[in-house]
mmCIF file of C-alpha atoms in Angstrom:
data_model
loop_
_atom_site.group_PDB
_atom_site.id
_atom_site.type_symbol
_atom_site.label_atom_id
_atom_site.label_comp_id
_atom_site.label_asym_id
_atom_site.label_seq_id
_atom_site.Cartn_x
_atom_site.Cartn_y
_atom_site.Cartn_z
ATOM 1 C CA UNK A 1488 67.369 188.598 98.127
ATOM 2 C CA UNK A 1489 70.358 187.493 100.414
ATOM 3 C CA UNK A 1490 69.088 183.710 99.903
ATOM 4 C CA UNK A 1491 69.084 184.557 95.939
ATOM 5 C CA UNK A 1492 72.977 185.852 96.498
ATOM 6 C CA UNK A 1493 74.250 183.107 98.457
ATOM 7 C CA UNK A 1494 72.592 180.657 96.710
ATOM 8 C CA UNK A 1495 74.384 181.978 93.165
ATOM 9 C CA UNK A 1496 77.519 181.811 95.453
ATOM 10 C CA UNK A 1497 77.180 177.954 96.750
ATOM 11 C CA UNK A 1498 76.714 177.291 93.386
ATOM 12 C CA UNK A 1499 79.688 179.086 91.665
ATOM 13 C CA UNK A 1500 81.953 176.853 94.724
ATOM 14 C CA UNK A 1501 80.024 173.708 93.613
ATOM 15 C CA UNK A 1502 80.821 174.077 89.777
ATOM 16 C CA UNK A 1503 84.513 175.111 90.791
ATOM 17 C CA UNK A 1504 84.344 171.943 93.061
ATOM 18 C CA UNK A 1505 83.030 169.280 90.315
ATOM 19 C CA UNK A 1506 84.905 171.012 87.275
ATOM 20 C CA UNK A 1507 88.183 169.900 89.981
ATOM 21 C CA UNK A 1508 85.992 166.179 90.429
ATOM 22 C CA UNK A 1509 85.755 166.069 86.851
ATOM 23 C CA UNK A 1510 89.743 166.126 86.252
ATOM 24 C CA UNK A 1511 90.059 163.462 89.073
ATOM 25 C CA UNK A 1512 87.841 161.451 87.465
ATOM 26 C CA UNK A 1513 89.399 161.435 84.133
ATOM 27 C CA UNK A 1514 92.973 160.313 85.460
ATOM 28 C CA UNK A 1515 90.384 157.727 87.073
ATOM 29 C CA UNK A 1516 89.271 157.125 83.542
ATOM 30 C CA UNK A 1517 93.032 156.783 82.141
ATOM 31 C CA UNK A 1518 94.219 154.848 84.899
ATOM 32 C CA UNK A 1519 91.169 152.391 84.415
ATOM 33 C CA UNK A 1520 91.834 152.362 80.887
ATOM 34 C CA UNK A 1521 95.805 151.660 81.463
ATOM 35 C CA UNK A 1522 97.290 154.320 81.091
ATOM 36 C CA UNK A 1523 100.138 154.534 83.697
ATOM 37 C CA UNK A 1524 99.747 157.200 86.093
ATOM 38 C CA UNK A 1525 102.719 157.830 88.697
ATOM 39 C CA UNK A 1526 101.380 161.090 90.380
ATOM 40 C CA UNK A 1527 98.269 159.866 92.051
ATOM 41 C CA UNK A 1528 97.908 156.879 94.257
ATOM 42 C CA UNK A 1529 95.001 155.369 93.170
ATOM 43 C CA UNK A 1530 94.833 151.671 91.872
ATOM 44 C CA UNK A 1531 91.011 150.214 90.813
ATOM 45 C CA UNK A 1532 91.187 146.435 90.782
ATOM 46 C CA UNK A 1533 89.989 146.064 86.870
ATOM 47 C CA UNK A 1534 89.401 142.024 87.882
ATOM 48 C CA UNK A 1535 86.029 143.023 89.459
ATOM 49 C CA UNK A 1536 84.615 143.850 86.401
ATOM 50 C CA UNK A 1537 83.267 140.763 84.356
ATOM 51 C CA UNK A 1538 84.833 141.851 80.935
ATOM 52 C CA UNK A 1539 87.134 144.842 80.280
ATOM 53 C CA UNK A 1540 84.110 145.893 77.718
ATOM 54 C CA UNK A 1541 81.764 146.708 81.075
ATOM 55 C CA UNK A 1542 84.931 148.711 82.720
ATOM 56 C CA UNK A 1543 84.729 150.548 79.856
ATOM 57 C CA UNK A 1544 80.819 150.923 79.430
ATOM 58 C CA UNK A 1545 80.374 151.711 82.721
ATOM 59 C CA UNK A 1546 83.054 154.209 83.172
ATOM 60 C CA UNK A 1547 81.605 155.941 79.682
ATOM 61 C CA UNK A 1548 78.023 156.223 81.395
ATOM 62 C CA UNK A 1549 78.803 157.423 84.401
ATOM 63 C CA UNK A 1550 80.811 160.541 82.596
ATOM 64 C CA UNK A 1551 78.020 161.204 81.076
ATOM 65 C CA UNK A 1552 75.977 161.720 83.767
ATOM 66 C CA UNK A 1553 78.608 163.506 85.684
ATOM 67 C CA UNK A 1554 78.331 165.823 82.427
ATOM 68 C CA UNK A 1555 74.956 166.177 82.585
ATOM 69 C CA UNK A 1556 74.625 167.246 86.073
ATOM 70 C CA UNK A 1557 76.847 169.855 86.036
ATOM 71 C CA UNK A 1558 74.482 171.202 82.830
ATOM 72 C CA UNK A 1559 71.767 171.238 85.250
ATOM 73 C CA UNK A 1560 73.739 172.957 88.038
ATOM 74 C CA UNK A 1561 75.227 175.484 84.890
ATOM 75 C CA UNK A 1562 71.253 176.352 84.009
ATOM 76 C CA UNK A 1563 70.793 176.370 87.366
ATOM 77 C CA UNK A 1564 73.324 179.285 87.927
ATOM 78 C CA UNK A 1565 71.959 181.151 85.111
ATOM 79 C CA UNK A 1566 68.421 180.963 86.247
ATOM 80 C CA UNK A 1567 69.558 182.248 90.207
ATOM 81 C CA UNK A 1568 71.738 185.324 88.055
ATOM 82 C CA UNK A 1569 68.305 186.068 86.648
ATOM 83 C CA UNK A 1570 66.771 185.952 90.103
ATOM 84 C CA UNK A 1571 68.752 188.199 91.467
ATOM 85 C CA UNK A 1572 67.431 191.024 89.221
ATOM 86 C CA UNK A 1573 64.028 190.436 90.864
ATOM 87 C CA UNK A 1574 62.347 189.413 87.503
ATOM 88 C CA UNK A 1575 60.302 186.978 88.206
ATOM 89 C CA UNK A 1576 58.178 186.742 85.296
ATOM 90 C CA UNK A 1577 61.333 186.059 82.711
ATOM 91 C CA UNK A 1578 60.848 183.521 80.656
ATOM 92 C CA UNK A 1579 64.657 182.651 80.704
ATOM 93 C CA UNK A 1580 64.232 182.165 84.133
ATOM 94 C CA UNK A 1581 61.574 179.847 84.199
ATOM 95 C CA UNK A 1582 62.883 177.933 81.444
ATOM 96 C CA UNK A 1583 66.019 177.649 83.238
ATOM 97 C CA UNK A 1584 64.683 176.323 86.242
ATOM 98 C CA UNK A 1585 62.809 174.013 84.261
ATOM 99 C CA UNK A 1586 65.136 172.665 82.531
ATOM 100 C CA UNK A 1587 67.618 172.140 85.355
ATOM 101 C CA UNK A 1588 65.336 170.388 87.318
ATOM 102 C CA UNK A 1589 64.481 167.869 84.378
ATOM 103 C CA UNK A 1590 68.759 167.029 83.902
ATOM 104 C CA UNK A 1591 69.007 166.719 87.477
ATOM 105 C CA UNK A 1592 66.075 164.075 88.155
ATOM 106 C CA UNK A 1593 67.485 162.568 84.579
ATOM 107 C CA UNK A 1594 70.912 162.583 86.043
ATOM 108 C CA UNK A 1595 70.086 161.229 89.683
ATOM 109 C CA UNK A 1596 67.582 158.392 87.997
ATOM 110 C CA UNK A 1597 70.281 157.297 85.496
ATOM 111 C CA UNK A 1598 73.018 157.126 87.814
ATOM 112 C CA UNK A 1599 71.399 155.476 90.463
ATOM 113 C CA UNK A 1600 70.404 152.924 87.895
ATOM 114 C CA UNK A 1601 73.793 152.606 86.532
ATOM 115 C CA UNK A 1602 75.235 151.863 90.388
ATOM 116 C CA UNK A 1603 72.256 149.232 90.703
ATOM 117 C CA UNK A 1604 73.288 147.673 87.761
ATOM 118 C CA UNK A 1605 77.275 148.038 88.196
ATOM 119 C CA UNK A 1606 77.038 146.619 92.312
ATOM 120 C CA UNK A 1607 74.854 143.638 90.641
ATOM 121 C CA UNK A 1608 75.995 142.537 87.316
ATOM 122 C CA UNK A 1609 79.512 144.296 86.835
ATOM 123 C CA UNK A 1610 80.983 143.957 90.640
ATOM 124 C CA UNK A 1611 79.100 140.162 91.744
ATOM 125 C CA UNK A 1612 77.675 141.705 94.448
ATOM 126 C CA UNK A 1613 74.521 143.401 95.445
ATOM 127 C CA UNK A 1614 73.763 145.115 98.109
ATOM 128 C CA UNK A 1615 69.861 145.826 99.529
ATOM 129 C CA UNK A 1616 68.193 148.272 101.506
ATOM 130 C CA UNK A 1617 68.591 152.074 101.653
ATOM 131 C CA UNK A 1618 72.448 153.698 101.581
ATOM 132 C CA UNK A 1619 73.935 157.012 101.975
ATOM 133 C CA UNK A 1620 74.177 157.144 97.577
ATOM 134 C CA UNK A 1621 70.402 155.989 97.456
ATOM 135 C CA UNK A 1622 69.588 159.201 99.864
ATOM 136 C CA UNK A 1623 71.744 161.625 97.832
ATOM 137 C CA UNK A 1624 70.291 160.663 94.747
ATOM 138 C CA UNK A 1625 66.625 160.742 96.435
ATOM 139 C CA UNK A 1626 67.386 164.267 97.159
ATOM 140 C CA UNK A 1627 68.603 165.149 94.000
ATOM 141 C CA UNK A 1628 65.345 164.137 92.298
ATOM 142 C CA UNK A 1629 63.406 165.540 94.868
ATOM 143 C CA UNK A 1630 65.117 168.837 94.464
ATOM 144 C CA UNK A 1631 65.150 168.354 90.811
ATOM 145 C CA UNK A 1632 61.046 167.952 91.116
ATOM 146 C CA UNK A 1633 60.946 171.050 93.249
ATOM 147 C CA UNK A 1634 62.665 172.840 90.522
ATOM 148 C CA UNK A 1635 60.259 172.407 87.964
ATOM 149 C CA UNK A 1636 57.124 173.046 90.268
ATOM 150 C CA UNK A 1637 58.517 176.350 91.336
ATOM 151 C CA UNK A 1638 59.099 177.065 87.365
ATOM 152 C CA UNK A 1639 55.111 175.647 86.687
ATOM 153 C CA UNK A 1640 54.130 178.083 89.756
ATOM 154 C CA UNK A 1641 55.732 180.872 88.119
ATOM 155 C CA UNK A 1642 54.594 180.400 84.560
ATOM 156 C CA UNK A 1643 51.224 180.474 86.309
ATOM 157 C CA UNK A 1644 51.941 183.827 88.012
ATOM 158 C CA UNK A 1645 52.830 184.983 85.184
ATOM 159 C CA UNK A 1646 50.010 184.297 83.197
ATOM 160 C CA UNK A 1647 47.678 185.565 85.676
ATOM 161 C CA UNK A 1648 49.643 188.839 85.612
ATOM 162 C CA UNK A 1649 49.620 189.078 82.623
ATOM 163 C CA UNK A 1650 45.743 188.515 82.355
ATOM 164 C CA UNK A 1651 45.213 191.192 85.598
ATOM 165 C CA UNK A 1652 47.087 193.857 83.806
ATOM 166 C CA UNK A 1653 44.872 193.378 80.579
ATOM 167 C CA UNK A 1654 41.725 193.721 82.947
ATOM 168 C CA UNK A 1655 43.010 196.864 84.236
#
């Protein structure tokens, strides 16, 4: 159960860690949108974008998606609290895991989509082959399908439990 602890401790840093990405990206947002901001040094070249309607579009999705994977790692937290109690057969738990791994292939698929179409359409320029983001986001999903296997393999337990202690 010392896995099950540190792993509800990674992911308490990691939600402490994007809730701070999340603020950085919404004085990205405001300084994108035009706002004037004089206490960070950032400047995003708006020109690369076709219209100032994509800027806006794209920025919009990928907030979204930054929103939604932080759901998954949330439900993901709850379903490691419920872990640590050693009940495996709760199904809060399994739903949880579920559920987490469905927003975080959702979340790694749509913004892996929304880069393809941003470096293509939005920035003139696309770039081929396999990339450090393209890895991230195939581990994502692939953790994200693990997930939900590991909540189908314990619905099954759970149901066969179930059925041995009626036999009994």
């Amino acid at each position: 159960m010392n896995s099950a602890k540190t792993l509800y401790l990674i992911l308490n840093v990691i939600i402490i860690i994007l809730i701070s990405i999340g603020l950085g990206i919404f004085v990205l947002a405001t300084t994108l949108f035009g706002i004037k901001q004089d206490f960070i040094g950032f400047s995003e070249d708006v020109l690369i974008y076709k219209t100032e309607a994509m800027l806006y579009r794209y920025t919009f999705f990928k907030l979204v998606v930054y929103a939604v994977f932080v759901v998954a790692l949330w439900k993901l937290r709850k379903a490691t609290k419920l872990l640590l109690k050693n009940n495996f057969y709760n199904t809060e738990l399994m739903r949880g895991m579920f559920d987490s791994g469905k927003l975080m292939v959702f979340s790694s698929v749509a913004l892996w989509v929304i880069d393809e179409v941003s470096n293509r359409f939005f920035k003139r320029h696309a770039l081929l082959g396999l990339s450090e983001k393209t890895l991230v986001y195939l581990l994502i999903i692939t953790m994200g399908l693990f997930l939900m296997l590991m909540s189908t393999v314990l619905r099954d337990t759970k149901a066969m439990k179930e059925e041995n202690d009626l036999t009994i």
